[in-house]
Amino acid sequence: MASLLRPSILRPACPSSAASQRMLSTFTSSSVKRTSPFAQQLVRPAFERSTIPQPTRIAAFHATQKMQILPPLPQTIQGTLNDPVPVPEPSPTHGSYHWSFERVISAGLIPLTVAPFAAGSLNPVMDSALCALLVIHSHIGFEACIVDYFPTKRVPLVRKGCTWLLRIATVTLGVALYSFETNDVGITEAITKLWKA
Amino acid sequence: MASQRIFQLGLRRMATPGFSKMQPAGRMVQRRLAGNMAAQEKEILVKQRLHRPVSPHISIYRPQITWYASGLNRVTGVILSGSLYLFGIAYLAAPALGWHLETQSMVAAVAAWPAFVKVGLKAFFAFPFFFHSFNGLRHLAWDFGVGFANKTVIRSGWTAVGLTVASALYYTLF
Protein backbone atom coordinates (compact mmCIF):
# COMPACT_ATOMS: atom_id res chain seq x y z
CA MET A 1 0.00 0.00 0.00
CA ALA A 2 2.74 2.45 0.91
CA SER A 3 4.56 1.69 -2.33
CA LEU A 4 1.63 3.11 -4.22
CA LEU A 5 1.98 6.43 -2.46
CA ARG A 6 5.72 6.92 -2.08
CA PRO A 7 6.71 7.36 -5.72
CA SER A 8 4.22 10.17 -6.05
CA ILE A 9 5.72 11.94 -3.06
CA LEU A 10 9.28 11.40 -4.18
CA ARG A 11 8.75 12.48 -7.74
CA PRO A 12 10.65 15.74 -8.30
CA ALA A 13 8.75 18.88 -9.17
CA CYS A 14 8.44 19.07 -12.93
CA PRO A 15 6.20 20.67 -15.53
CA SER A 16 2.99 18.73 -15.65
CA SER A 17 3.18 15.40 -17.41
CA ALA A 18 0.42 14.03 -19.60
CA ALA A 19 -0.90 11.94 -16.72
CA SER A 20 -1.24 14.79 -14.31
CA GLN A 21 -2.85 16.96 -16.96
CA ARG A 22 -5.45 14.28 -17.64
CA MET A 23 -6.12 13.91 -13.95
CA LEU A 24 -6.46 17.60 -13.40
CA SER A 25 -8.79 18.03 -16.34
CA THR A 26 -11.50 16.18 -14.41
CA PHE A 27 -11.71 19.03 -11.96
CA THR A 28 -14.17 21.62 -13.10
CA SER A 29 -12.22 24.45 -11.58
CA SER A 30 -9.07 25.57 -13.30
CA SER A 31 -7.85 27.59 -10.36
CA VAL A 32 -5.25 24.99 -9.33
CA LYS A 33 -1.94 25.72 -10.93
CA ARG A 34 -0.66 22.69 -12.73
CA THR A 35 2.83 22.94 -11.33
CA SER A 36 1.81 23.42 -7.69
CA PRO A 37 3.46 20.91 -5.36
CA PHE A 38 0.13 19.86 -3.90
CA ALA A 39 -1.27 18.98 -7.30
CA GLN A 40 1.52 16.46 -7.83
CA GLN A 41 0.59 14.59 -4.72
CA LEU A 42 -2.95 14.14 -5.96
CA VAL A 43 -2.18 12.60 -9.32
CA ARG A 44 -1.22 9.05 -10.02
CA PRO A 45 2.28 8.42 -11.34
CA ALA A 46 2.56 8.00 -15.09
CA PHE A 47 3.78 4.40 -14.92
CA GLU A 48 0.90 3.35 -12.70
CA ARG A 49 -1.63 4.87 -15.03
CA SER A 50 -0.20 3.11 -18.05
CA THR A 51 -0.48 -0.30 -16.37
CA ILE A 52 -4.20 0.18 -15.80
CA PRO A 53 -5.93 -1.14 -18.91
CA GLN A 54 -8.33 1.04 -20.85
CA PRO A 55 -11.84 0.34 -19.65
CA THR A 56 -13.42 -2.18 -22.00
CA ARG A 57 -16.35 -0.96 -24.07
CA ILE A 58 -19.52 -1.55 -22.12
CA ALA A 59 -21.91 -3.59 -24.23
CA ALA A 60 -25.47 -2.37 -24.50
CA PHE A 61 -27.68 -4.05 -21.95
CA HIS A 62 -29.94 -5.55 -24.54
CA ALA A 63 -29.44 -5.54 -28.25
CA THR A 64 -33.01 -5.61 -29.48
CA GLN A 65 -34.37 -2.41 -27.95
CA LYS A 66 -35.54 -1.28 -31.35
CA MET A 67 -37.78 -4.28 -31.93
CA GLN A 68 -39.58 -4.16 -28.62
CA ILE A 69 -43.25 -4.83 -28.83
CA LEU A 70 -45.16 -3.23 -25.98
CA PRO A 71 -42.21 -1.69 -24.04
CA PRO A 72 -42.44 -1.85 -20.26
CA LEU A 73 -44.47 0.75 -18.41
CA PRO A 74 -42.87 3.04 -15.81
CA GLN A 75 -42.31 0.67 -12.91
CA THR A 76 -43.40 2.69 -9.92
CA ILE A 77 -45.41 1.70 -6.89
CA GLN A 78 -48.32 3.94 -6.05
CA GLY A 79 -48.22 4.40 -2.29
CA THR A 80 -46.26 1.79 -0.33
CA LEU A 81 -45.74 -1.95 -0.64
CA ASN A 82 -48.16 -2.53 2.21
CA ASP A 83 -51.14 -0.75 0.69
CA PRO A 84 -53.86 -3.12 -0.50
CA VAL A 85 -54.87 -3.18 -4.16
CA PRO A 86 -57.67 -0.67 -4.70
CA VAL A 87 -60.94 -2.51 -5.27
CA PRO A 88 -63.21 -0.75 -7.76
CA GLU A 89 -66.71 0.29 -6.72
CA PRO A 90 -69.16 -2.50 -7.53
CA SER A 91 -71.63 -1.18 -10.09
CA PRO A 92 -74.11 -3.52 -11.78
CA THR A 93 -74.81 -0.92 -14.47
CA HIS A 94 -71.23 -1.05 -15.65
CA GLY A 95 -70.79 -4.69 -14.68
CA SER A 96 -73.29 -7.49 -14.97
CA TYR A 97 -76.14 -5.49 -16.54
CA HIS A 98 -73.77 -4.20 -19.19
CA TRP A 99 -72.64 -7.75 -19.91
CA SER A 100 -76.19 -9.05 -20.21
CA PHE A 101 -77.25 -6.10 -22.36
CA GLU A 102 -74.34 -6.72 -24.71
CA ARG A 103 -75.32 -10.40 -25.14
CA VAL A 104 -78.99 -9.57 -25.64
CA ILE A 105 -78.10 -7.12 -28.42
CA SER A 106 -75.75 -9.62 -30.08
CA ALA A 107 -78.35 -12.38 -29.92
CA GLY A 108 -81.04 -10.04 -31.23
CA LEU A 109 -78.92 -9.20 -34.24
CA ILE A 110 -78.97 -12.76 -35.52
CA PRO A 111 -82.62 -13.05 -36.61
CA LEU A 112 -82.68 -9.43 -37.78
CA THR A 113 -79.71 -10.09 -40.07
CA VAL A 114 -80.85 -13.44 -41.43
CA ALA A 115 -84.56 -12.70 -41.96
CA PRO A 116 -84.56 -9.91 -44.57
CA PHE A 117 -82.02 -11.66 -46.77
CA ALA A 118 -83.61 -15.05 -46.34
CA ALA A 119 -87.15 -13.86 -46.87
CA GLY A 120 -86.14 -11.46 -49.62
CA SER A 121 -88.72 -8.93 -48.53
CA LEU A 122 -88.29 -5.52 -47.03
CA ASN A 123 -89.95 -4.19 -43.88
CA PRO A 124 -88.98 -0.69 -42.72
CA VAL A 125 -89.65 -1.49 -39.04
CA MET A 126 -87.38 -4.52 -39.15
CA ASP A 127 -84.80 -2.50 -41.02
CA SER A 128 -84.90 0.27 -38.42
CA ALA A 129 -84.55 -2.25 -35.62
CA LEU A 130 -81.55 -3.76 -37.40
CA CYS A 131 -79.97 -0.32 -37.77
CA ALA A 132 -80.52 0.53 -34.12
CA LEU A 133 -79.09 -2.75 -32.88
CA LEU A 134 -76.15 -2.44 -35.27
CA VAL A 135 -75.34 1.03 -33.97
CA ILE A 136 -75.47 -0.11 -30.34
CA HIS A 137 -73.49 -3.30 -31.07
CA SER A 138 -70.79 -1.34 -32.90
CA HIS A 139 -70.58 1.21 -30.11
CA ILE A 140 -70.15 -1.46 -27.46
CA GLY A 141 -67.51 -3.18 -29.59
CA PHE A 142 -65.47 -0.04 -30.13
CA GLU A 143 -65.83 0.86 -26.47
CA ALA A 144 -64.32 -2.51 -25.57
CA CYS A 145 -61.36 -1.77 -27.83
CA ILE A 146 -60.80 1.63 -26.23
CA VAL A 147 -61.04 0.20 -22.72
CA ASP A 148 -58.58 -2.54 -23.61
CA TYR A 149 -55.94 -0.51 -25.40
CA PHE A 150 -56.02 2.87 -23.64
CA PRO A 151 -55.89 2.36 -19.86
CA THR A 152 -56.60 5.51 -17.89
CA LYS A 153 -53.46 5.21 -15.77
CA ARG A 154 -51.22 5.11 -18.81
CA VAL A 155 -52.90 7.53 -21.25
CA PRO A 156 -55.70 9.39 -19.45
CA LEU A 157 -56.21 12.07 -22.08
CA VAL A 158 -56.19 9.69 -25.06
CA ARG A 159 -58.70 7.50 -23.27
CA LYS A 160 -61.02 10.39 -22.55
CA GLY A 161 -60.64 11.83 -26.04
CA CYS A 162 -61.31 8.52 -27.76
CA THR A 163 -64.35 7.84 -25.58
CA TRP A 164 -65.90 11.16 -26.48
CA LEU A 165 -64.94 10.81 -30.14
CA LEU A 166 -66.69 7.43 -30.20
CA ARG A 167 -69.83 8.85 -28.58
CA ILE A 168 -70.00 11.67 -31.10
CA ALA A 169 -69.40 9.25 -33.97
CA THR A 170 -72.12 6.90 -32.73
CA VAL A 171 -74.66 9.70 -32.50
CA THR A 172 -73.62 10.86 -35.97
CA LEU A 173 -74.05 7.32 -37.30
CA GLY A 174 -77.49 7.12 -35.73
CA VAL A 175 -78.55 10.33 -37.43
CA ALA A 176 -77.01 9.16 -40.71
CA LEU A 177 -78.79 5.81 -40.69
CA TYR A 178 -82.08 7.50 -39.77
CA SER A 179 -81.63 9.85 -42.69
CA PHE A 180 -80.67 6.96 -44.96
CA GLU A 181 -83.70 5.00 -43.83
CA THR A 182 -86.08 7.91 -44.29
CA ASN A 183 -84.83 9.56 -47.47
CA ASP A 184 -83.36 6.52 -49.12
CA VAL A 185 -84.14 2.82 -49.27
CA GLY A 186 -82.57 1.55 -46.04
CA ILE A 187 -79.49 -0.60 -45.52
CA THR A 188 -80.86 -4.07 -46.32
CA GLU A 189 -82.21 -2.87 -49.63
CA ALA A 190 -79.06 -0.89 -50.35
CA ILE A 191 -76.83 -3.87 -49.66
CA THR A 192 -79.00 -6.14 -51.81
CA LYS A 193 -78.90 -3.71 -54.71
CA LEU A 194 -75.17 -3.06 -54.44
CA TRP A 195 -74.41 -6.75 -54.17
CA LYS A 196 -76.32 -7.54 -57.33
CA ALA A 197 -75.06 -4.48 -59.24
CA MET B 1 0.57 3.41 7.58
CA ALA B 2 -1.31 3.97 4.43
CA SER B 3 -4.24 5.42 6.31
CA GLN B 4 -1.93 7.97 7.89
CA ARG B 5 -0.63 8.97 4.50
CA ILE B 6 -4.13 9.35 3.16
CA PHE B 7 -5.06 11.48 6.14
CA GLN B 8 -2.08 13.72 5.57
CA LEU B 9 -2.84 13.93 1.91
CA GLY B 10 -6.34 14.91 2.79
CA LEU B 11 -5.11 17.69 5.04
CA ARG B 12 -2.78 18.98 2.37
CA ARG B 13 -5.61 18.80 -0.17
CA MET B 14 -7.74 20.91 2.10
CA ALA B 15 -4.91 23.40 2.34
CA THR B 16 -4.77 24.08 -1.38
CA PRO B 17 -6.40 27.29 -2.43
CA GLY B 18 -9.59 26.68 -4.35
CA PHE B 19 -10.31 23.32 -2.70
CA SER B 20 -13.94 24.08 -2.09
CA LYS B 21 -14.44 25.15 -5.68
CA MET B 22 -13.24 21.85 -7.15
CA GLN B 23 -15.84 19.19 -7.97
CA PRO B 24 -14.62 15.72 -8.92
CA ALA B 25 -15.49 14.35 -12.40
CA GLY B 26 -17.83 17.19 -13.26
CA ARG B 27 -20.31 15.62 -15.63
CA MET B 28 -21.90 12.77 -13.76
CA VAL B 29 -22.11 13.86 -10.16
CA GLN B 30 -25.45 14.81 -8.66
CA ARG B 31 -25.83 16.87 -5.56
CA ARG B 32 -26.83 14.40 -2.90
CA LEU B 33 -28.08 15.92 0.25
CA ALA B 34 -29.55 13.86 3.06
CA GLY B 35 -33.07 15.04 2.25
CA ASN B 36 -33.52 13.99 -1.36
CA MET B 37 -31.43 10.76 -1.35
CA ALA B 38 -34.40 8.42 -1.24
CA ALA B 39 -36.30 10.25 -3.97
CA GLN B 40 -33.23 10.36 -6.21
CA GLU B 41 -32.52 6.68 -5.70
CA LYS B 42 -36.11 5.83 -6.53
CA GLU B 43 -35.84 7.93 -9.67
CA ILE B 44 -32.71 6.11 -10.79
CA LEU B 45 -34.32 2.77 -10.03
CA VAL B 46 -37.39 3.61 -12.11
CA LYS B 47 -35.20 4.67 -15.02
CA GLN B 48 -33.13 1.50 -14.74
CA ARG B 49 -36.22 -0.67 -14.78
CA LEU B 50 -37.28 0.85 -18.08
CA HIS B 51 -34.00 -0.27 -19.65
CA ARG B 52 -34.22 -3.84 -18.45
CA PRO B 53 -34.78 -6.41 -21.19
CA VAL B 54 -38.32 -7.64 -21.72
CA SER B 55 -38.91 -11.33 -22.34
CA PRO B 56 -40.57 -11.96 -25.70
CA HIS B 57 -44.27 -12.55 -25.27
CA ILE B 58 -46.71 -12.19 -28.14
CA SER B 59 -43.90 -12.62 -30.64
CA ILE B 60 -43.21 -16.18 -29.48
CA TYR B 61 -46.65 -17.46 -28.40
CA ARG B 62 -47.62 -20.51 -30.39
CA PRO B 63 -50.34 -19.70 -32.93
CA GLN B 64 -53.56 -21.37 -31.78
CA ILE B 65 -57.12 -21.24 -32.98
CA THR B 66 -58.15 -19.86 -29.57
CA TRP B 67 -56.36 -16.57 -29.65
CA TYR B 68 -56.18 -16.24 -33.43
CA ALA B 69 -59.96 -16.54 -33.63
CA SER B 70 -60.38 -14.10 -30.77
CA GLY B 71 -58.09 -11.57 -32.41
CA LEU B 72 -59.79 -12.08 -35.76
CA ASN B 73 -63.20 -11.60 -34.16
CA ARG B 74 -62.13 -8.18 -32.99
CA VAL B 75 -60.39 -7.24 -36.23
CA THR B 76 -63.36 -8.28 -38.38
CA GLY B 77 -65.71 -6.42 -36.06
CA VAL B 78 -63.63 -3.27 -36.35
CA ILE B 79 -63.49 -3.59 -40.15
CA LEU B 80 -67.27 -3.98 -40.47
CA SER B 81 -68.25 -1.35 -37.92
CA GLY B 82 -65.54 1.00 -39.06
CA SER B 83 -66.86 0.81 -42.61
CA LEU B 84 -70.39 1.45 -41.35
CA TYR B 85 -69.27 4.46 -39.32
CA LEU B 86 -67.30 5.86 -42.24
CA PHE B 87 -70.22 5.39 -44.60
CA GLY B 88 -72.61 7.05 -42.15
CA ILE B 89 -70.39 10.08 -41.63
CA ALA B 90 -69.69 10.37 -45.36
CA TYR B 91 -73.40 10.10 -46.14
CA LEU B 92 -74.15 13.05 -43.84
CA ALA B 93 -71.21 15.07 -45.15
CA ALA B 94 -71.82 14.29 -48.82
CA PRO B 95 -74.04 17.29 -49.68
CA ALA B 96 -71.48 19.69 -48.22
CA LEU B 97 -68.62 18.03 -50.09
CA GLY B 98 -70.41 17.55 -53.40
CA TRP B 99 -70.43 13.76 -53.31
CA HIS B 100 -73.36 11.58 -54.32
CA LEU B 101 -73.90 8.71 -51.93
CA GLU B 102 -77.57 7.95 -52.58
CA THR B 103 -78.39 4.37 -53.48
CA GLN B 104 -79.04 5.23 -57.09
CA SER B 105 -75.67 6.85 -57.73
CA MET B 106 -73.82 4.21 -55.74
CA VAL B 107 -75.46 1.34 -57.64
CA ALA B 108 -74.71 3.04 -60.94
CA ALA B 109 -71.08 3.56 -59.97
CA VAL B 110 -70.61 -0.02 -58.76
CA ALA B 111 -72.23 -1.44 -61.91
CA ALA B 112 -69.62 0.35 -63.98
CA TRP B 113 -66.67 -1.18 -62.13
CA PRO B 114 -64.72 -4.09 -63.62
CA ALA B 115 -65.59 -7.57 -62.38
CA PHE B 116 -62.45 -8.21 -60.39
CA VAL B 117 -62.98 -5.00 -58.38
CA LYS B 118 -66.55 -6.03 -57.59
CA VAL B 119 -65.49 -9.54 -56.57
CA GLY B 120 -62.64 -8.13 -54.52
CA LEU B 121 -64.88 -5.75 -52.63
CA LYS B 122 -67.51 -8.39 -52.05
CA ALA B 123 -64.87 -10.73 -50.64
CA PHE B 124 -63.50 -7.88 -48.53
CA PHE B 125 -66.87 -7.52 -46.81
CA ALA B 126 -68.14 -11.09 -46.96
CA PHE B 127 -65.24 -12.84 -45.22
CA PRO B 128 -65.22 -10.56 -42.15
CA PHE B 129 -68.99 -10.54 -41.95
CA PHE B 130 -69.38 -14.30 -41.96
CA PHE B 131 -66.43 -14.93 -39.67
CA HIS B 132 -67.68 -12.39 -37.15
CA SER B 133 -71.18 -13.90 -37.28
CA PHE B 134 -70.10 -17.51 -36.84
CA ASN B 135 -67.55 -16.67 -34.18
CA GLY B 136 -70.25 -14.60 -32.49
CA LEU B 137 -72.36 -17.73 -32.28
CA ARG B 138 -69.42 -19.45 -30.57
CA HIS B 139 -69.23 -16.59 -28.09
CA LEU B 140 -72.92 -16.78 -27.32
CA ALA B 141 -72.60 -20.53 -26.73
CA TRP B 142 -69.80 -19.81 -24.22
CA ASP B 143 -72.00 -17.24 -22.54
CA PHE B 144 -74.47 -20.01 -21.81
CA GLY B 145 -71.65 -22.11 -20.39
CA VAL B 146 -71.52 -24.46 -23.34
CA GLY B 147 -68.45 -25.68 -25.22
CA PHE B 148 -65.58 -24.83 -22.89
CA ALA B 149 -63.63 -28.08 -23.17
CA ASN B 150 -60.39 -27.46 -25.01
CA LYS B 151 -61.19 -29.96 -27.76
CA THR B 152 -64.61 -28.40 -28.24
CA VAL B 153 -63.10 -24.95 -28.48
CA ILE B 154 -60.65 -26.12 -31.13
CA ARG B 155 -63.35 -27.94 -33.10
CA SER B 156 -65.84 -25.11 -32.96
CA GLY B 157 -63.11 -22.67 -33.95
CA TRP B 158 -62.15 -24.59 -37.07
CA THR B 159 -65.83 -25.17 -37.86
CA ALA B 160 -66.39 -21.44 -37.79
CA VAL B 161 -63.42 -20.93 -40.12
CA GLY B 162 -64.74 -23.58 -42.50
CA LEU B 163 -68.25 -22.15 -42.54
CA THR B 164 -66.83 -18.68 -43.10
CA VAL B 165 -64.82 -19.72 -46.12
CA ALA B 166 -67.73 -21.68 -47.60
CA SER B 167 -70.35 -18.95 -47.12
CA ALA B 168 -68.11 -16.10 -48.16
CA LEU B 169 -67.01 -17.87 -51.34
CA TYR B 170 -70.61 -18.74 -52.16
CA TYR B 171 -71.91 -15.22 -51.69
CA THR B 172 -68.93 -13.58 -53.36
CA LEU B 173 -69.01 -15.66 -56.49
CA PHE B 174 -72.70 -16.44 -56.88
CSV table of C-alpha atoms in Angstrom, one decimal, chain A residues 1-2 5-6 9 24 26-29 31-32 36 38-39 41-42 61-62 65 68-77 79 99 103 106-107 110 113 134-135 137-139 141-142 144-145 148-149 166 169-170 172-173 175-177 179-180 183-187 189-190 193-197, chain B residues 1-2 5-6 9 12-13 15-19 21-27 42 45-46 48-54 57-59 74 77-78 81-82 84-89 91-92 101-104 106-107 110-111 118 121-123 125-126 129 132-133 137 139-140 143-144 171-172 174:
chain,number,residue,atom,x,y,z
A,1,MET,CA,0.0,0.0,0.0
A,2,ALA,CA,2.7,2.5,0.9
A,5,LEU,CA,2.0,6.4,-2.5
A,6,ARG,CA,5.7,6.9,-2.1
A,9,ILE,CA,5.7,11.9,-3.1
A,24,LEU,CA,-6.5,17.6,-13.4
A,26,THR,CA,-11.5,16.2,-14.4
A,27,PHE,CA,-11.7,19.0,-12.0
A,28,THR,CA,-14.2,21.6,-13.1
A,29,SER,CA,-12.2,24.4,-11.6
A,31,SER,CA,-7.8,27.6,-10.4
A,32,VAL,CA,-5.3,25.0,-9.3
A,36,SER,CA,1.8,23.4,-7.7
A,38,PHE,CA,0.1,19.9,-3.9
A,39,ALA,CA,-1.3,19.0,-7.3
A,41,GLN,CA,0.6,14.6,-4.7
A,42,LEU,CA,-2.9,14.1,-6.0
A,61,PHE,CA,-27.7,-4.1,-22.0
A,62,HIS,CA,-29.9,-5.5,-24.5
A,65,GLN,CA,-34.4,-2.4,-27.9
A,68,GLN,CA,-39.6,-4.2,-28.6
A,69,ILE,CA,-43.2,-4.8,-28.8
A,70,LEU,CA,-45.2,-3.2,-26.0
A,71,PRO,CA,-42.2,-1.7,-24.0
A,72,PRO,CA,-42.4,-1.9,-20.3
A,73,LEU,CA,-44.5,0.8,-18.4
A,74,PRO,CA,-42.9,3.0,-15.8
A,75,GLN,CA,-42.3,0.7,-12.9
A,76,THR,CA,-43.4,2.7,-9.9
A,77,ILE,CA,-45.4,1.7,-6.9
A,79,GLY,CA,-48.2,4.4,-2.3
A,99,TRP,CA,-72.6,-7.7,-19.9
A,103,ARG,CA,-75.3,-10.4,-25.1
A,106,SER,CA,-75.7,-9.6,-30.1
A,107,ALA,CA,-78.4,-12.4,-29.9
A,110,ILE,CA,-79.0,-12.8,-35.5
A,113,THR,CA,-79.7,-10.1,-40.1
A,134,LEU,CA,-76.2,-2.4,-35.3
A,135,VAL,CA,-75.3,1.0,-34.0
A,137,HIS,CA,-73.5,-3.3,-31.1
A,138,SER,CA,-70.8,-1.3,-32.9
A,139,HIS,CA,-70.6,1.2,-30.1
A,141,GLY,CA,-67.5,-3.2,-29.6
A,142,PHE,CA,-65.5,0.0,-30.1
A,144,ALA,CA,-64.3,-2.5,-25.6
A,145,CYS,CA,-61.4,-1.8,-27.8
A,148,ASP,CA,-58.6,-2.5,-23.6
A,149,TYR,CA,-55.9,-0.5,-25.4
A,166,LEU,CA,-66.7,7.4,-30.2
A,169,ALA,CA,-69.4,9.3,-34.0
A,170,THR,CA,-72.1,6.9,-32.7
A,172,THR,CA,-73.6,10.9,-36.0
A,173,LEU,CA,-74.1,7.3,-37.3
A,175,VAL,CA,-78.6,10.3,-37.4
A,176,ALA,CA,-77.0,9.2,-40.7
A,177,LEU,CA,-78.8,5.8,-40.7
A,179,SER,CA,-81.6,9.8,-42.7
A,180,PHE,CA,-80.7,7.0,-45.0
A,183,ASN,CA,-84.8,9.6,-47.5
A,184,ASP,CA,-83.4,6.5,-49.1
A,185,VAL,CA,-84.1,2.8,-49.3
A,186,GLY,CA,-82.6,1.6,-46.0
A,187,ILE,CA,-79.5,-0.6,-45.5
A,189,GLU,CA,-82.2,-2.9,-49.6
A,190,ALA,CA,-79.1,-0.9,-50.4
A,193,LYS,CA,-78.9,-3.7,-54.7
A,194,LEU,CA,-75.2,-3.1,-54.4
A,195,TRP,CA,-74.4,-6.8,-54.2
A,196,LYS,CA,-76.3,-7.5,-57.3
A,197,ALA,CA,-75.1,-4.5,-59.2
B,1,MET,CA,0.6,3.4,7.6
B,2,ALA,CA,-1.3,4.0,4.4
B,5,ARG,CA,-0.6,9.0,4.5
B,6,ILE,CA,-4.1,9.3,3.2
B,9,LEU,CA,-2.8,13.9,1.9
B,12,ARG,CA,-2.8,19.0,2.4
B,13,ARG,CA,-5.6,18.8,-0.2
B,15,ALA,CA,-4.9,23.4,2.3
B,16,THR,CA,-4.8,24.1,-1.4
B,17,PRO,CA,-6.4,27.3,-2.4
B,18,GLY,CA,-9.6,26.7,-4.3
B,19,PHE,CA,-10.3,23.3,-2.7
B,21,LYS,CA,-14.4,25.1,-5.7
B,22,MET,CA,-13.2,21.9,-7.2
B,23,GLN,CA,-15.8,19.2,-8.0
B,24,PRO,CA,-14.6,15.7,-8.9
B,25,ALA,CA,-15.5,14.4,-12.4
B,26,GLY,CA,-17.8,17.2,-13.3
B,27,ARG,CA,-20.3,15.6,-15.6
B,42,LYS,CA,-36.1,5.8,-6.5
B,45,LEU,CA,-34.3,2.8,-10.0
B,46,VAL,CA,-37.4,3.6,-12.1
B,48,GLN,CA,-33.1,1.5,-14.7
B,49,ARG,CA,-36.2,-0.7,-14.8
B,50,LEU,CA,-37.3,0.9,-18.1
B,51,HIS,CA,-34.0,-0.3,-19.6
B,52,ARG,CA,-34.2,-3.8,-18.4
B,53,PRO,CA,-34.8,-6.4,-21.2
B,54,VAL,CA,-38.3,-7.6,-21.7
B,57,HIS,CA,-44.3,-12.6,-25.3
B,58,ILE,CA,-46.7,-12.2,-28.1
B,59,SER,CA,-43.9,-12.6,-30.6
B,74,ARG,CA,-62.1,-8.2,-33.0
B,77,GLY,CA,-65.7,-6.4,-36.1
B,78,VAL,CA,-63.6,-3.3,-36.3
B,81,SER,CA,-68.3,-1.3,-37.9
B,82,GLY,CA,-65.5,1.0,-39.1
B,84,LEU,CA,-70.4,1.4,-41.4
B,85,TYR,CA,-69.3,4.5,-39.3
B,86,LEU,CA,-67.3,5.9,-42.2
B,87,PHE,CA,-70.2,5.4,-44.6
B,88,GLY,CA,-72.6,7.0,-42.1
B,89,ILE,CA,-70.4,10.1,-41.6
B,91,TYR,CA,-73.4,10.1,-46.1
B,92,LEU,CA,-74.1,13.0,-43.8
B,101,LEU,CA,-73.9,8.7,-51.9
B,102,GLU,CA,-77.6,7.9,-52.6
B,103,THR,CA,-78.4,4.4,-53.5
B,104,GLN,CA,-79.0,5.2,-57.1
B,106,MET,CA,-73.8,4.2,-55.7
B,107,VAL,CA,-75.5,1.3,-57.6
B,110,VAL,CA,-70.6,0.0,-58.8
B,111,ALA,CA,-72.2,-1.4,-61.9
B,118,LYS,CA,-66.5,-6.0,-57.6
B,121,LEU,CA,-64.9,-5.7,-52.6
B,122,LYS,CA,-67.5,-8.4,-52.0
B,123,ALA,CA,-64.9,-10.7,-50.6
B,125,PHE,CA,-66.9,-7.5,-46.8
B,126,ALA,CA,-68.1,-11.1,-47.0
B,129,PHE,CA,-69.0,-10.5,-41.9
B,132,HIS,CA,-67.7,-12.4,-37.2
B,133,SER,CA,-71.2,-13.9,-37.3
B,137,LEU,CA,-72.4,-17.7,-32.3
B,139,HIS,CA,-69.2,-16.6,-28.1
B,140,LEU,CA,-72.9,-16.8,-27.3
B,143,ASP,CA,-72.0,-17.2,-22.5
B,144,PHE,CA,-74.5,-20.0,-21.8
B,171,TYR,CA,-71.9,-15.2,-51.7
B,172,THR,CA,-68.9,-13.6,-53.4
B,174,PHE,CA,-72.7,-16.4,-56.9
